[in-house]
Coordinates of C-alpha atoms and ligand atoms in Angstrom, one line a residue:
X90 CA 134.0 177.9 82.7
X91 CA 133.0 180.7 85.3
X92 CA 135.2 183.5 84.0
X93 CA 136.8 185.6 85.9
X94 CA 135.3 189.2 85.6
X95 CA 139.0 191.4 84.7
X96 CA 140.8 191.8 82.1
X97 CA 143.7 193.7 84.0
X98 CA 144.1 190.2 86.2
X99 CA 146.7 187.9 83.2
X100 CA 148.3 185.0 84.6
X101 CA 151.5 183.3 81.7
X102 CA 153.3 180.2 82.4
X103 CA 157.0 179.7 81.5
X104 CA 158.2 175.7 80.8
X105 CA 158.6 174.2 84.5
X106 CA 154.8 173.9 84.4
X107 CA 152.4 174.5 82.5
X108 CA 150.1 171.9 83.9
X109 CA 150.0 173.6 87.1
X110 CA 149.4 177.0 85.5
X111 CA 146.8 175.7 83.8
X112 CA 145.4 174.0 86.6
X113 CA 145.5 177.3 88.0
X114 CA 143.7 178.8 85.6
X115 CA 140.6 177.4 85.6
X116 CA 140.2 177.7 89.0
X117 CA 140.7 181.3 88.7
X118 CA 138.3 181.5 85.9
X119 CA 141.0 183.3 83.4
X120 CA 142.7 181.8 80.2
X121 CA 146.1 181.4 80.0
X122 CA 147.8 184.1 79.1
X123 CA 149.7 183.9 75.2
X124 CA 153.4 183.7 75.3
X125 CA 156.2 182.1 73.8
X126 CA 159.1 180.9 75.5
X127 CA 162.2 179.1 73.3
X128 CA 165.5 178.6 72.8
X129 CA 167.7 180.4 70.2
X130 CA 169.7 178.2 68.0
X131 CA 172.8 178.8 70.8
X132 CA 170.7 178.1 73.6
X133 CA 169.5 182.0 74.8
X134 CA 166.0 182.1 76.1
X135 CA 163.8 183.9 73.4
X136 CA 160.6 185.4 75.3
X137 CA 157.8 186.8 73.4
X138 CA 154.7 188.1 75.2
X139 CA 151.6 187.8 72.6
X140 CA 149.2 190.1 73.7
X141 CA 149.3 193.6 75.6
X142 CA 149.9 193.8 79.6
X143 CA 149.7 197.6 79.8
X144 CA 148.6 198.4 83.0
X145 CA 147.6 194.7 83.7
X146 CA 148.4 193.0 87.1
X147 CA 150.4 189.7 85.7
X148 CA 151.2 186.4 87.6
X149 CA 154.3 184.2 85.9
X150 CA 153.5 180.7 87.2
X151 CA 157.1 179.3 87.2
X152 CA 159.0 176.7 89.6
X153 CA 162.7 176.8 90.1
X154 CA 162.7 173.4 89.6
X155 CA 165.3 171.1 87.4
X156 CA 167.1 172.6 85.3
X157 CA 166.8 175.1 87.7
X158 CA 169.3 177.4 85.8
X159 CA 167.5 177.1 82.9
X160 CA 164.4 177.8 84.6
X161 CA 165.2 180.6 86.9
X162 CA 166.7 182.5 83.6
X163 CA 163.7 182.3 81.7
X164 CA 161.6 183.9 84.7
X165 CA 164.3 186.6 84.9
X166 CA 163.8 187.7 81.1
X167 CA 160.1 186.9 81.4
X168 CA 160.5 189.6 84.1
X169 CA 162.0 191.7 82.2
X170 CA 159.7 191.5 79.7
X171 CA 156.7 192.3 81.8
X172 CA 158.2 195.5 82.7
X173 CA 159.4 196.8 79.5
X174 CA 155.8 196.1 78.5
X175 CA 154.5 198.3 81.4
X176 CA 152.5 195.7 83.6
X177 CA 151.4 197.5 87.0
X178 CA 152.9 194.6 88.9
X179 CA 154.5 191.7 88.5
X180 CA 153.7 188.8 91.0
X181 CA 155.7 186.1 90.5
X182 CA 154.5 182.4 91.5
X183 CA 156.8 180.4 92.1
X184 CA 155.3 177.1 93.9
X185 CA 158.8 175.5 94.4
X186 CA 161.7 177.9 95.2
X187 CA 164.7 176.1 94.1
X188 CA 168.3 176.9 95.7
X189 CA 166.6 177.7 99.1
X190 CA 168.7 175.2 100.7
X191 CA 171.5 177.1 100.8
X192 CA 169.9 179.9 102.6
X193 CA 173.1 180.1 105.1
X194 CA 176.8 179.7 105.9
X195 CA 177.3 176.3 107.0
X196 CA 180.7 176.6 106.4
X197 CA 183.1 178.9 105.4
X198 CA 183.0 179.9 102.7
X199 CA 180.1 178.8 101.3
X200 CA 177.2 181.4 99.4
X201 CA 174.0 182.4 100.1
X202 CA 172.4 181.2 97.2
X203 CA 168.8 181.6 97.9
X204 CA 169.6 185.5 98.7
X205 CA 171.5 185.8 95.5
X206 CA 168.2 184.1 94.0
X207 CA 166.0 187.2 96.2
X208 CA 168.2 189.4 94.5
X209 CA 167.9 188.3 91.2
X210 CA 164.6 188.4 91.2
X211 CA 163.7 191.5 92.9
X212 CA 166.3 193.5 90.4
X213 CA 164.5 192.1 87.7
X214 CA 161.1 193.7 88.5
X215 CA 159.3 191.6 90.9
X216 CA 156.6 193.5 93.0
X217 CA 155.5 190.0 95.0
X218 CA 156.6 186.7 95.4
X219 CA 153.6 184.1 96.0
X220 CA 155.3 180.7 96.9
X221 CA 154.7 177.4 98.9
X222 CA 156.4 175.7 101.8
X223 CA 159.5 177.3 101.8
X224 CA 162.3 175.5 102.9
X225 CA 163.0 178.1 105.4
X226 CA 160.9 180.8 106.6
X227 CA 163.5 183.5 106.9
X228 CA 163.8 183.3 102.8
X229 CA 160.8 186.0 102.9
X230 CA 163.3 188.0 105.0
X231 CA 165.9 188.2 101.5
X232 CA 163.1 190.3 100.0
X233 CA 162.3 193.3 100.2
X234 CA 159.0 192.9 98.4
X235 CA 155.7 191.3 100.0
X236 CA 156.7 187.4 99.6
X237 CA 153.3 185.4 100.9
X238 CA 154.1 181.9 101.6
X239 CA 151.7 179.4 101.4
X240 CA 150.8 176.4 103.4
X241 CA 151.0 172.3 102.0
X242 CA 150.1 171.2 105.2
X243 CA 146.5 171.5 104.9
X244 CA 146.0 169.4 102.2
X245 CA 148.1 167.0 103.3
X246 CA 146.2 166.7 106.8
X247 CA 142.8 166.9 104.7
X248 CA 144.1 163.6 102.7
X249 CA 145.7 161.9 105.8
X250 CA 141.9 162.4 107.2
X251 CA 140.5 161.0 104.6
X252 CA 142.4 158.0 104.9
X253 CA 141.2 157.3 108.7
X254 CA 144.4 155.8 109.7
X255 CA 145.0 154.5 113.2
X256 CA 147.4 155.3 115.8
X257 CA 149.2 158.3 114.3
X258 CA 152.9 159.8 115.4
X259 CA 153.9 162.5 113.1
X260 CA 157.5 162.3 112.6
X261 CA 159.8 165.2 111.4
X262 CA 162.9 163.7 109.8
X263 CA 165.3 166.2 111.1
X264 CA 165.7 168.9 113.7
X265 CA 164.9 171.5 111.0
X266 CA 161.9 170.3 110.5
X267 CA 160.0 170.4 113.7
X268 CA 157.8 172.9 113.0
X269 CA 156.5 172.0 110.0
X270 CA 156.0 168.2 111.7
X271 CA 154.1 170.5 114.7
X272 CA 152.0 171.6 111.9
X273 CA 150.7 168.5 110.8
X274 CA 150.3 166.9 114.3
X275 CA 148.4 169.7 115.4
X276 CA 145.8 168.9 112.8
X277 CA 145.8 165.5 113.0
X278 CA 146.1 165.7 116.7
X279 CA 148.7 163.2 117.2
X280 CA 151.8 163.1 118.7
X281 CA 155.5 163.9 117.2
X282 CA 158.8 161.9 117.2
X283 CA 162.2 163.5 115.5
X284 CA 164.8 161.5 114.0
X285 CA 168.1 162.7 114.9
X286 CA 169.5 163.2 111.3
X287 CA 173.2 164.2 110.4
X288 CA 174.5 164.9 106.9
X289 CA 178.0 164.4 106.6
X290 CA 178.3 166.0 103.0
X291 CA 175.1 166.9 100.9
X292 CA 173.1 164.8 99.4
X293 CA 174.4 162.0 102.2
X294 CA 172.0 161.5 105.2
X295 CA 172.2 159.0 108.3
X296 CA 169.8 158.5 111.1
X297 CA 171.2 158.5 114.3
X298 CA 168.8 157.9 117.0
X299 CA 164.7 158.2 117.3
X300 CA 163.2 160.8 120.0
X301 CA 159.8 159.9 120.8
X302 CA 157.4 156.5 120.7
X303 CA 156.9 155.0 118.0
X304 CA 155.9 151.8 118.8
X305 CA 153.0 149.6 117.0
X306 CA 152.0 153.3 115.5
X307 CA 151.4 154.4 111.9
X308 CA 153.9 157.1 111.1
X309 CA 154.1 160.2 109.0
X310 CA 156.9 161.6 108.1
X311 CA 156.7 165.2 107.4
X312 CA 159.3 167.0 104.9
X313 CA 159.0 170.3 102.6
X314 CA 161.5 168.5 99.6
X315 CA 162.3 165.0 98.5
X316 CA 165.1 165.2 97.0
X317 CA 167.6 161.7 96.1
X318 CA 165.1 160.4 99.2
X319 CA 168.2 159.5 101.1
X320 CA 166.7 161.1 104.1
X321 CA 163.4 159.5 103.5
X322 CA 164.4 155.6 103.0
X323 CA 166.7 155.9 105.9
X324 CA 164.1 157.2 108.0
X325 CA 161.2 155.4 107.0
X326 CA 163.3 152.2 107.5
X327 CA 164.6 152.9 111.0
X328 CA 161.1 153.6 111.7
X329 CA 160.1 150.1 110.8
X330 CA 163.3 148.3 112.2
X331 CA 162.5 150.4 115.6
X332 CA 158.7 149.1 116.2
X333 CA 156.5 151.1 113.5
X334 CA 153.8 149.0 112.0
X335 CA 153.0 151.5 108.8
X336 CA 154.8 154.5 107.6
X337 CA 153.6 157.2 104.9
X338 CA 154.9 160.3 104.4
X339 CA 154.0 163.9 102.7
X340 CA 156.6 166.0 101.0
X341 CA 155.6 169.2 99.3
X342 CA 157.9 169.4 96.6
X343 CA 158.9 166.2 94.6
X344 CA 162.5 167.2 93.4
X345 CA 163.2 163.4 92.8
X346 CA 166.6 163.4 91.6
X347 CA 169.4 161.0 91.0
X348 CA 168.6 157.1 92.7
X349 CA 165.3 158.8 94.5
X350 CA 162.7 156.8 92.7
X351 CA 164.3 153.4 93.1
X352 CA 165.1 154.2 96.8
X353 CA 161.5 154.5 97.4
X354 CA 160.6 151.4 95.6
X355 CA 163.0 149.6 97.9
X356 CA 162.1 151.8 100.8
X357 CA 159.3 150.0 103.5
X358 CA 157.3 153.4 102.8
X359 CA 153.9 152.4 102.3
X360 CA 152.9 155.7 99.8
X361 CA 154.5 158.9 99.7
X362 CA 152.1 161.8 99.0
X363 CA 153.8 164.6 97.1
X364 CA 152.4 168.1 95.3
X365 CA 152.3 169.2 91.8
X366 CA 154.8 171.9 92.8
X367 CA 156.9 170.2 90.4
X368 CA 155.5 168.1 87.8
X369 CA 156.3 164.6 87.7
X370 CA 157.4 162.7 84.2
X371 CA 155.9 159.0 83.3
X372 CA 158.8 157.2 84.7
X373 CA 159.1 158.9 88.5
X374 CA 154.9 158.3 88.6
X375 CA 155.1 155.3 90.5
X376 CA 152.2 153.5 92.5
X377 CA 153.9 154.4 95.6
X378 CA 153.4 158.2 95.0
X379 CA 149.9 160.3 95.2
X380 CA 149.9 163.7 94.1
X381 CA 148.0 166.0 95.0
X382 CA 147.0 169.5 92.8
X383 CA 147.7 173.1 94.5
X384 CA 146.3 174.8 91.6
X385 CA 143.0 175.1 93.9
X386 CA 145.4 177.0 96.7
X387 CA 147.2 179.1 94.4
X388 CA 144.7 180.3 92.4
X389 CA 142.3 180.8 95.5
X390 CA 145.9 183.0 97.1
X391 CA 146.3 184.9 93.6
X392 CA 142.3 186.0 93.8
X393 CA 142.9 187.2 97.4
X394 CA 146.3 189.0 96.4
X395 CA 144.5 190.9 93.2
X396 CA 141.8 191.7 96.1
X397 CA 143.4 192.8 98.4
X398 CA 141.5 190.6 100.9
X399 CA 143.7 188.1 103.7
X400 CA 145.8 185.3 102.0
X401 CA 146.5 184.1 105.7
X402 CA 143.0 183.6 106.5
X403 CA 142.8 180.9 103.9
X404 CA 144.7 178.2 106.4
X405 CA 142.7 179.0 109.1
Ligands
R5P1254 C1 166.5 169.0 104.4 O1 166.7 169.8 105.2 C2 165.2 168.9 103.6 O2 164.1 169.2 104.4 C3 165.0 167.5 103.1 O3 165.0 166.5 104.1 C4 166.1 167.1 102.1 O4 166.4 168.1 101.2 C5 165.8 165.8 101.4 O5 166.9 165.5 100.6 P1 167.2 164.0 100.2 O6 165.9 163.4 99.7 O7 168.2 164.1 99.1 O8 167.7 163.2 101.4

């Protein structure tokens, strides 16, 4: 392995995923850095940094995914390790953001969890947040630390390329998710249809109505997070009952919880193509879902950060 020519550059995983860390890694050209990250016999998250960071600039690879408690606290003490150990800066990378869903007041009364989450982490120590297709872009706005958000849709275009599939429509499954859809077509230069979602409580989706032809084409629907893939089965059905011959889709981070597996596997979705943002177990890696690796992206983003050199320049 090409290695990576600085020793002040350490990069530690935490237990969402190490996979992806790893991944990482090696496309960086550094070993994993030596920690230890367990439980004490009540449950407290024991962190034990293994080798010195003095003056280093360290990366903690670390989703928010599920448990996302569990995992957000370990990052915070890893944190707080790093900067009792005097790192120069602490970057954190954190490929799927969890909680950024409740990034305003819907209703009275509700939180702002994903600023709470800004705030956590900023008090903690972090000097950068490095992260992926966030659900919403005003997030970076709940830091006051450079946050550099990457881009899925790249590789998701690249693969969809690949594929040399006819007739395209990119769809956007929601009104929130427009831009991101505008993404993707603009790649793929097709055109886009919206499905005019509502959500009468969380986690419950219906589609009301579809704005834009869809007729006889192959669709794509674009999301940043499957979740119970309520939203997805209702979509990718309506698409089919309203005239679609094919539909795929691409969301970046596979959250998969509750019925989601099974609604796919009853879904008329021909293959859902997901990221490694959160890593998948045996029994949600069904034949339906591809995914693909952003170790390459991150790693390629966490060389440009230690640089100093354009992280933005890398989509375009
Ligand atoms: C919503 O705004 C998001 O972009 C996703 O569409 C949503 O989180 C997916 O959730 P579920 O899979 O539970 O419908």
């Amino acid at each position: 392995m090409a290695m990576y020519n600085d020793p002040y550059l350490k990069i530690f995983t935490l237990n969402s995923n190490p996979e992806l860390a790893q991944e990482i890694c090696k496309h960086v050209g550094v070993d994993l850095g030596e920690t230890s990250v367990k439980r004490f016999s009540d449950g407290e998250v024991q962190v034990n940094i293994e080798e010195s960071i003095r003056g280093c600039d360290v990366y903690l690879v670390q989703s928010t995914s599920e448990p996302a408690n569990e995992h957000l606290m370990e990052l915070l003490i890893m944190i707080d390790a790093c900067k009792r150990a005097s790192a120069k800066t602490i970057n954190v990378v954190i490929p799927y953001y969890g909680y950024a869903r409740q990034d305003r007041k819907a209703r009275s009364r509700e939180p702002i969890t994903s600023k709470l989450i800004a705030n956590l982490l900023e008090n903690a120590g972090a000097t950068r947040i490095l992260t992926l297709d966030l659900h919403a872009s005003q997030i970076q706005g709940f830091f006051d630390i450079p946050v550099d958000q990457l881009l899925g849709t790249p590789l998701f275009a690249s693969y969809f390329k690949e594929k040399k599939l006819e007739d395209v429509v990119i769809v956007s499954p929601d009104h929130g998710g427009v831009v991101r859809a505008r993404q993707m077509a603009d790649r793929l230069e097709a055109p886009i249809a919206i499905i005019d979602k509502r959500r009468p409580r969380p986690n419950v989706a219906e589609v009301m109505n579809i704005v834009g032809d869809i007729e006889g084409k192959t669709a794509i629907i674009v999301d940043d997070i499957i979740d119970t893939a309520g939203t997805l089965q209702l979509a990718a059905d309506a698409l089919v009952e309203q005239g679609a011959e094919r539909v795929f889709a691409s969301c970046t981070h596979p959250v998969l919880s509750g019925p989601a597996i099974s609604r796919i596997e009853e879904s008329k979705l021909e293959e859902l193509i997901v990221t490694d943002t959160i890593s998948l177990p045996k029994q949600k890696q069904i034949p339906q879902i591809t995914q693909l690796s952003v170790g390459p992206l991150m790693a390629d983003a966490i060389i440009r950060v230690h640089e100093q050199t354009s992280v933005s320049s890398l989509f375009n």
